[in-house]
Amino acid sequence: MVTTLIKHEALRTRGWLAILFGAATLMTLVGTLMSYTPWALIQGLGLFLSFVAVGGFLLIVQVGLAYDYWRSSYSRTGYFTQSLPVRGSTIYAAKLFWGSLITVAALIWNLVLLVPTLSAVWHVAGAEVTFRSMLDELGVMLAAAPAWFWALAVFFVVAMFVGFLAQFYFAASIGSEARMNRLGIVGPILVFFGLYVVMQVLLFAGIAMVPLGVGQTANGDVGFVPTNFLDLMLNNQDAELMPVGFIPVLIVVSAVLIWRTVVSWNKKVSLA
C-alpha cells in the first residue's frame, strides 16, 4: 500500500515539479550565457538571474511540496485522501518519503546548477578558472578532512533539509486540526510562524550550549574545534567556525514534529 501511495504522489506532482526543475535550469543557463557577453549590464543581469535560480530553487520546491501536502490532505481534495481505507500515518509516511526524496533530488540539482553559476562569477571577475581546476580545488578540500567527516556532513545536510520539510508538513497538519481548520490555509501559516519563533530560540540555545564548531584544527585540517560560542556572543566577537549545536536541535525537534504529525493524522484530522 505504501508503494502504491508513493507512486500516486509521484504521478500527481510530477507536472509542476518538472516545471520548477526546468525553470531553474533554464534560468541558470541563460544567466550564465548572459554573463559571458561583453556588456557589463547584461553580465550583471545574468549573474542576478543565476543567483536567483540557484538561491531560491530548493526553498521554492519545499514550499511547493508543503502547499501540495496541505491541498491534497486538508483542502477540497483532502476529503478524498482522508476517505482512503488506509491508516492516516501510512498516508503521511508516503507523503513524507516522497517529499524527502524530492528534497534530496533538488539539493543535488542545486549543487549541479551551482557549477555554471560559479563559472559565470569567476568569468566576470576575470579569474582564470577551468573545470579541471575546479575539480582540483574540490580534491584539495576533500583531502583536508577524513572521509567520515564528509559522510557525517552529508548526513547532517540531508537531515537538516528533510527536517525543514517536516516543519512545513507539521504546520500544515496542526494548522488544519479542528481548532483552526475553518481558517483554511491561514491556519498552517500561523502555526508555521509560531514554530519559526520557537525554532529560533531553540537553535540559539543549542549553539550557546554546545561548545563545538567546525573549522581548521591545530594541524591545519578541517574538523571539530572546541569553542565557547556563548562567550563569543556575549563579548560580541566573531568566530571563524561553524557551530554544530544547532544540528542536534534540528534532529530532535524534527523527530518530535514528525511524531506529533503522525498523531494528528491518526486522531485529530478534521475536515468539517
PDB file of C-alpha atoms in Angstrom, residues 6-217:
ATOM      1  CA  ILE A   6       4.168   6.871  -3.210  1.00  0.00           C
ATOM      2  CA  LYS A   7       3.502   6.089  -6.871  1.00  0.00           C
ATOM      3  CA  HIS A   8       0.336   8.171  -6.672  1.00  0.00           C
ATOM      4  CA  GLU A   9       2.310  11.049  -5.136  1.00  0.00           C
ATOM      5  CA  ALA A  10       4.833  10.843  -7.972  1.00  0.00           C
ATOM      6  CA  LEU A  11       2.181  10.833 -10.692  1.00  0.00           C
ATOM      7  CA  ARG A  12       0.242  13.668  -9.061  1.00  0.00           C
ATOM      8  CA  THR A  13       3.196  16.032  -8.522  1.00  0.00           C
ATOM      9  CA  ARG A  14       5.450  15.259 -11.474  1.00  0.00           C
ATOM     10  CA  GLY A  15       3.994  18.010 -13.660  1.00  0.00           C
ATOM     11  CA  TRP A  16       4.648  21.059 -11.509  1.00  0.00           C
ATOM     12  CA  LEU A  17       7.913  19.601 -10.182  1.00  0.00           C
ATOM     13  CA  ALA A  18       9.191  19.193 -13.750  1.00  0.00           C
ATOM     14  CA  ILE A  19       8.279  22.843 -14.393  1.00  0.00           C
ATOM     15  CA  LEU A  20      10.228  24.012 -11.313  1.00  0.00           C
ATOM     16  CA  PHE A  21      13.294  21.931 -12.144  1.00  0.00           C
ATOM     17  CA  GLY A  22      13.161  23.027 -15.778  1.00  0.00           C
ATOM     18  CA  ALA A  23      12.655  26.706 -14.939  1.00  0.00           C
ATOM     19  CA  ALA A  24      15.593  26.755 -12.513  1.00  0.00           C
ATOM     20  CA  THR A  25      17.812  25.030 -15.069  1.00  0.00           C
ATOM     21  CA  LEU A  26      16.789  27.385 -17.870  1.00  0.00           C
ATOM     22  CA  MET A  27      17.275  30.492 -15.708  1.00  0.00           C
ATOM     23  CA  THR A  28      20.733  29.320 -14.636  1.00  0.00           C
ATOM     24  CA  LEU A  29      21.880  28.509 -18.159  1.00  0.00           C
ATOM     25  CA  VAL A  30      20.500  31.750 -19.625  1.00  0.00           C
ATOM     26  CA  GLY A  31      22.075  33.737 -16.802  1.00  0.00           C
ATOM     27  CA  THR A  32      25.411  32.022 -17.354  1.00  0.00           C
ATOM     28  CA  LEU A  33      25.330  32.728 -21.099  1.00  0.00           C
ATOM     29  CA  MET A  34      24.452  36.369 -20.409  1.00  0.00           C
ATOM     30  CA  SER A  35      27.456  36.672 -18.092  1.00  0.00           C
ATOM     31  CA  TYR A  36      29.761  35.649 -20.954  1.00  0.00           C
ATOM     32  CA  THR A  37      28.664  38.566 -23.146  1.00  0.00           C
ATOM     33  CA  PRO A  38      30.986  41.608 -23.437  1.00  0.00           C
ATOM     34  CA  TRP A  39      28.428  44.030 -21.963  1.00  0.00           C
ATOM     35  CA  ALA A  40      28.698  44.783 -18.248  1.00  0.00           C
ATOM     36  CA  LEU A  41      24.980  45.465 -17.766  1.00  0.00           C
ATOM     37  CA  ILE A  42      23.999  42.172 -19.401  1.00  0.00           C
ATOM     38  CA  GLN A  43      26.647  40.386 -17.351  1.00  0.00           C
ATOM     39  CA  GLY A  44      25.205  41.793 -14.127  1.00  0.00           C
ATOM     40  CA  LEU A  45      21.681  40.784 -15.100  1.00  0.00           C
ATOM     41  CA  GLY A  46      22.923  37.324 -15.970  1.00  0.00           C
ATOM     42  CA  LEU A  47      24.600  36.876 -12.599  1.00  0.00           C
ATOM     43  CA  PHE A  48      21.452  38.103 -10.852  1.00  0.00           C
ATOM     44  CA  LEU A  49      19.313  35.628 -12.810  1.00  0.00           C
ATOM     45  CA  SER A  50      21.623  32.733 -11.979  1.00  0.00           C
ATOM     46  CA  PHE A  51      21.796  33.630  -8.282  1.00  0.00           C
ATOM     47  CA  VAL A  52      18.009  33.892  -8.046  1.00  0.00           C
ATOM     48  CA  ALA A  53      17.612  30.480  -9.682  1.00  0.00           C
ATOM     49  CA  VAL A  54      20.206  28.743  -7.520  1.00  0.00           C
ATOM     50  CA  GLY A  55      19.391  30.580  -4.300  1.00  0.00           C
ATOM     51  CA  GLY A  56      15.632  30.164  -4.433  1.00  0.00           C
ATOM     52  CA  PHE A  57      15.245  26.785  -6.131  1.00  0.00           C
ATOM     53  CA  LEU A  58      15.307  24.475  -3.100  1.00  0.00           C
ATOM     54  CA  LEU A  59      13.106  26.749  -0.994  1.00  0.00           C
ATOM     55  CA  ILE A  60      10.525  27.071  -3.762  1.00  0.00           C
ATOM     56  CA  VAL A  61      10.457  23.295  -4.215  1.00  0.00           C
ATOM     57  CA  GLN A  62       9.891  22.728  -0.489  1.00  0.00           C
ATOM     58  CA  VAL A  63       7.208  25.424  -0.259  1.00  0.00           C
ATOM     59  CA  GLY A  64       5.543  23.844  -3.293  1.00  0.00           C
ATOM     60  CA  LEU A  65       5.651  20.429  -1.621  1.00  0.00           C
ATOM     61  CA  ALA A  66       4.179  21.913   1.562  1.00  0.00           C
ATOM     62  CA  TYR A  67       1.326  23.606  -0.301  1.00  0.00           C
ATOM     63  CA  ASP A  68       0.628  20.425  -2.259  1.00  0.00           C
ATOM     64  CA  TYR A  69       0.678  18.451   1.018  1.00  0.00           C
ATOM     65  CA  TRP A  70      -1.916  20.790   2.536  1.00  0.00           C
ATOM     66  CA  ARG A  71      -4.076  20.948  -0.601  1.00  0.00           C
ATOM     67  CA  SER A  72      -4.141  17.188  -1.131  1.00  0.00           C
ATOM     68  CA  SER A  73      -4.644  16.360   2.555  1.00  0.00           C
ATOM     69  CA  TYR A  74      -6.888  19.040   4.043  1.00  0.00           C
ATOM     70  CA  SER A  75      -8.289  21.236   1.290  1.00  0.00           C
ATOM     71  CA  ARG A  76     -11.113  20.174  -1.036  1.00  0.00           C
ATOM     72  CA  THR A  77      -9.237  17.164  -2.382  1.00  0.00           C
ATOM     73  CA  GLY A  78      -8.409  16.275   1.216  1.00  0.00           C
ATOM     74  CA  TYR A  79     -11.843  14.661   1.571  1.00  0.00           C
ATOM     75  CA  PHE A  80     -10.795  12.014  -0.942  1.00  0.00           C
ATOM     76  CA  THR A  81      -7.408  11.475   0.704  1.00  0.00           C
ATOM     77  CA  GLN A  82      -8.868  11.180   4.212  1.00  0.00           C
ATOM     78  CA  SER A  83     -11.536   8.745   2.990  1.00  0.00           C
ATOM     79  CA  LEU A  84      -8.978   6.205   1.792  1.00  0.00           C
ATOM     80  CA  PRO A  85      -9.190   2.902   3.732  1.00  0.00           C
ATOM     81  CA  VAL A  86      -5.639   3.392   4.992  1.00  0.00           C
ATOM     82  CA  ARG A  87      -4.331   4.483   8.369  1.00  0.00           C
ATOM     83  CA  GLY A  88      -3.517   8.200   8.376  1.00  0.00           C
ATOM     84  CA  SER A  89       0.065   7.633   9.478  1.00  0.00           C
ATOM     85  CA  THR A  90       0.597   5.432   6.405  1.00  0.00           C
ATOM     86  CA  ILE A  91      -0.575   8.206   4.085  1.00  0.00           C
ATOM     87  CA  TYR A  92       1.649  10.674   5.913  1.00  0.00           C
ATOM     88  CA  ALA A  93       4.644   8.327   5.663  1.00  0.00           C
ATOM     89  CA  ALA A  94       4.194   8.083   1.895  1.00  0.00           C
ATOM     90  CA  LYS A  95       3.929  11.850   1.529  1.00  0.00           C
ATOM     91  CA  LEU A  96       6.931  12.490   3.766  1.00  0.00           C
ATOM     92  CA  PHE A  97       9.032   9.877   1.960  1.00  0.00           C
ATOM     93  CA  TRP A  98       8.195  11.320  -1.462  1.00  0.00           C
ATOM     94  CA  GLY A  99       8.779  14.869  -0.268  1.00  0.00           C
ATOM     95  CA  SER A 100      12.122  13.862   1.258  1.00  0.00           C
ATOM     96  CA  LEU A 101      13.148  12.136  -1.962  1.00  0.00           C
ATOM     97  CA  ILE A 102      12.336  15.249  -3.987  1.00  0.00           C
ATOM     98  CA  THR A 103      14.159  17.411  -1.435  1.00  0.00           C
ATOM     99  CA  VAL A 104      17.330  15.332  -1.830  1.00  0.00           C
ATOM    100  CA  ALA A 105      16.987  15.431  -5.632  1.00  0.00           C
ATOM    101  CA  ALA A 106      16.530  19.220  -5.537  1.00  0.00           C
ATOM    102  CA  LEU A 107      19.539  19.584  -3.241  1.00  0.00           C
ATOM    103  CA  ILE A 108      21.718  17.585  -5.632  1.00  0.00           C
ATOM    104  CA  TRP A 109      20.428  19.501  -8.647  1.00  0.00           C
ATOM    105  CA  ASN A 110      21.082  22.760  -6.818  1.00  0.00           C
ATOM    106  CA  LEU A 111      24.739  21.750  -6.498  1.00  0.00           C
ATOM    107  CA  VAL A 112      24.812  20.941 -10.211  1.00  0.00           C
ATOM    108  CA  LEU A 113      23.390  24.365 -11.080  1.00  0.00           C
ATOM    109  CA  LEU A 114      25.950  25.980  -8.793  1.00  0.00           C
ATOM    110  CA  VAL A 115      28.777  24.923 -11.156  1.00  0.00           C
ATOM    111  CA  PRO A 116      27.805  27.151 -14.122  1.00  0.00           C
ATOM    112  CA  THR A 117      26.868  29.936 -11.689  1.00  0.00           C
ATOM    113  CA  LEU A 118      30.332  29.924 -10.125  1.00  0.00           C
ATOM    114  CA  SER A 119      31.830  29.754 -13.601  1.00  0.00           C
ATOM    115  CA  ALA A 120      29.912  32.906 -14.506  1.00  0.00           C
ATOM    116  CA  VAL A 121      31.083  34.690 -11.348  1.00  0.00           C
ATOM    117  CA  TRP A 122      34.723  33.829 -11.996  1.00  0.00           C
ATOM    118  CA  HIS A 123      34.451  34.864 -15.645  1.00  0.00           C
ATOM    119  CA  VAL A 124      33.038  38.276 -14.756  1.00  0.00           C
ATOM    120  CA  ALA A 125      35.717  38.680 -12.077  1.00  0.00           C
ATOM    121  CA  GLY A 126      38.411  37.878 -14.659  1.00  0.00           C
ATOM    122  CA  ALA A 127      39.639  34.751 -12.858  1.00  0.00           C
ATOM    123  CA  GLU A 128      41.228  32.019 -14.940  1.00  0.00           C
ATOM    124  CA  VAL A 129      39.236  29.007 -13.783  1.00  0.00           C
ATOM    125  CA  THR A 130      38.670  25.818 -15.754  1.00  0.00           C
ATOM    126  CA  PHE A 131      36.568  22.767 -14.992  1.00  0.00           C
ATOM    127  CA  ARG A 132      39.791  20.869 -14.340  1.00  0.00           C
ATOM    128  CA  SER A 133      40.973  23.452 -11.827  1.00  0.00           C
ATOM    129  CA  MET A 134      37.592  23.290 -10.109  1.00  0.00           C
ATOM    130  CA  LEU A 135      37.963  19.528  -9.735  1.00  0.00           C
ATOM    131  CA  ASP A 136      41.489  20.011  -8.370  1.00  0.00           C
ATOM    132  CA  GLU A 137      40.229  22.504  -5.776  1.00  0.00           C
ATOM    133  CA  LEU A 138      37.453  20.108  -4.818  1.00  0.00           C
ATOM    134  CA  GLY A 139      40.009  17.337  -4.372  1.00  0.00           C
ATOM    135  CA  VAL A 140      42.120  19.546  -2.107  1.00  0.00           C
ATOM    136  CA  MET A 141      39.073  20.409   0.004  1.00  0.00           C
ATOM    137  CA  LEU A 142      38.015  16.769   0.340  1.00  0.00           C
ATOM    138  CA  ALA A 143      41.545  15.771   1.313  1.00  0.00           C
ATOM    139  CA  ALA A 144      41.569  18.335   4.122  1.00  0.00           C
ATOM    140  CA  ALA A 145      39.272  16.152   6.259  1.00  0.00           C
ATOM    141  CA  PRO A 146      38.809  12.384   6.701  1.00  0.00           C
ATOM    142  CA  ALA A 147      36.090  10.536   4.800  1.00  0.00           C
ATOM    143  CA  TRP A 148      33.977  10.010   7.928  1.00  0.00           C
ATOM    144  CA  PHE A 149      33.773  13.771   8.412  1.00  0.00           C
ATOM    145  CA  TRP A 150      32.364  14.371   4.939  1.00  0.00           C
ATOM    146  CA  ALA A 151      29.970  11.430   5.272  1.00  0.00           C
ATOM    147  CA  LEU A 152      28.723  12.933   8.525  1.00  0.00           C
ATOM    148  CA  ALA A 153      28.444  16.360   6.891  1.00  0.00           C
ATOM    149  CA  VAL A 154      26.335  14.948   4.046  1.00  0.00           C
ATOM    150  CA  PHE A 155      24.083  13.200   6.558  1.00  0.00           C
ATOM    151  CA  PHE A 156      23.613  16.403   8.555  1.00  0.00           C
ATOM    152  CA  VAL A 157      22.822  18.493   5.462  1.00  0.00           C
ATOM    153  CA  VAL A 158      20.245  15.990   4.208  1.00  0.00           C
ATOM    154  CA  ALA A 159      18.733  15.638   7.693  1.00  0.00           C
ATOM    155  CA  MET A 160      18.545  19.422   8.006  1.00  0.00           C
ATOM    156  CA  PHE A 161      16.591  19.949   4.795  1.00  0.00           C
ATOM    157  CA  VAL A 162      14.334  16.961   5.418  1.00  0.00           C
ATOM    158  CA  GLY A 163      13.754  18.492   8.853  1.00  0.00           C
ATOM    159  CA  PHE A 164      12.698  21.751   7.198  1.00  0.00           C
ATOM    160  CA  LEU A 165      10.165  19.785   5.146  1.00  0.00           C
ATOM    161  CA  ALA A 166       8.889  18.100   8.319  1.00  0.00           C
ATOM    162  CA  GLN A 167       8.351  21.566   9.798  1.00  0.00           C
ATOM    163  CA  PHE A 168       6.267  22.614   6.796  1.00  0.00           C
ATOM    164  CA  TYR A 169       4.185  19.434   6.980  1.00  0.00           C
ATOM    165  CA  PHE A 170       3.753  19.818  10.744  1.00  0.00           C
ATOM    166  CA  ALA A 171       2.426  23.351  10.276  1.00  0.00           C
ATOM    167  CA  ALA A 172       0.030  22.196   7.549  1.00  0.00           C
ATOM    168  CA  SER A 173      -1.346  19.377   9.724  1.00  0.00           C
ATOM    169  CA  ILE A 174      -1.592  21.165  13.065  1.00  0.00           C
ATOM    170  CA  GLY A 175      -2.996  24.256  11.368  1.00  0.00           C
ATOM    171  CA  SER A 176      -5.752  22.103   9.857  1.00  0.00           C
ATOM    172  CA  GLU A 177      -6.928  20.455  13.072  1.00  0.00           C
ATOM    173  CA  ALA A 178     -10.410  21.130  14.490  1.00  0.00           C
ATOM    174  CA  ARG A 179      -9.429  24.334  16.295  1.00  0.00           C
ATOM    175  CA  MET A 180      -8.076  26.038  13.153  1.00  0.00           C
ATOM    176  CA  ASN A 181      -9.455  24.199  10.140  1.00  0.00           C
ATOM    177  CA  ARG A 182     -12.048  26.902   9.403  1.00  0.00           C
ATOM    178  CA  LEU A 183      -9.229  29.364   8.742  1.00  0.00           C
ATOM    179  CA  GLY A 184      -8.195  27.493   5.617  1.00  0.00           C
ATOM    180  CA  ILE A 185      -4.574  27.961   4.626  1.00  0.00           C
ATOM    181  CA  VAL A 186      -4.226  30.772   7.181  1.00  0.00           C
ATOM    182  CA  GLY A 187      -4.140  28.170   9.966  1.00  0.00           C
ATOM    183  CA  PRO A 188      -0.987  26.439   8.703  1.00  0.00           C
ATOM    184  CA  ILE A 189       0.660  29.822   8.070  1.00  0.00           C
ATOM    185  CA  LEU A 190       0.011  30.927  11.659  1.00  0.00           C
ATOM    186  CA  VAL A 191       1.344  27.644  13.033  1.00  0.00           C
ATOM    187  CA  PHE A 192       4.449  27.910  10.855  1.00  0.00           C
ATOM    188  CA  PHE A 193       5.285  31.410  12.079  1.00  0.00           C
ATOM    189  CA  GLY A 194       4.795  30.301  15.679  1.00  0.00           C
ATOM    190  CA  LEU A 195       7.041  27.309  15.055  1.00  0.00           C
ATOM    191  CA  TYR A 196       9.617  29.581  13.405  1.00  0.00           C
ATOM    192  CA  VAL A 197       9.879  31.744  16.533  1.00  0.00           C
ATOM    193  CA  VAL A 198      10.235  28.691  18.782  1.00  0.00           C
ATOM    194  CA  MET A 199      12.871  27.197  16.467  1.00  0.00           C
ATOM    195  CA  GLN A 200      14.972  30.355  16.577  1.00  0.00           C
ATOM    196  CA  VAL A 201      15.020  30.231  20.378  1.00  0.00           C
ATOM    197  CA  LEU A 202      15.904  26.524  20.425  1.00  0.00           C
ATOM    198  CA  LEU A 203      18.618  26.917  17.786  1.00  0.00           C
ATOM    199  CA  PHE A 204      20.184  29.803  19.683  1.00  0.00           C
ATOM    200  CA  ALA A 205      20.147  27.720  22.863  1.00  0.00           C
ATOM    201  CA  GLY A 206      21.719  24.775  21.037  1.00  0.00           C
ATOM    202  CA  ILE A 207      24.547  26.895  19.636  1.00  0.00           C
ATOM    203  CA  ALA A 208      25.167  28.515  23.019  1.00  0.00           C
ATOM    204  CA  MET A 209      25.134  25.267  24.985  1.00  0.00           C
ATOM    205  CA  VAL A 210      27.237  23.076  22.675  1.00  0.00           C
ATOM    206  CA  PRO A 211      30.868  24.349  22.753  1.00  0.00           C
ATOM    207  CA  LEU A 212      31.873  22.804  19.446  1.00  0.00           C
ATOM    208  CA  GLY A 213      32.411  24.142  15.955  1.00  0.00           C
ATOM    209  CA  VAL A 214      33.708  23.072  12.568  1.00  0.00           C
ATOM    210  CA  GLY A 215      36.796  24.728  11.142  1.00  0.00           C
ATOM    211  CA  GLN A 216      40.536  24.489  10.813  1.00  0.00           C
ATOM    212  CA  THR A 217      42.171  22.439  13.557  1.00  0.00           C
TER     213      THR A 217
END
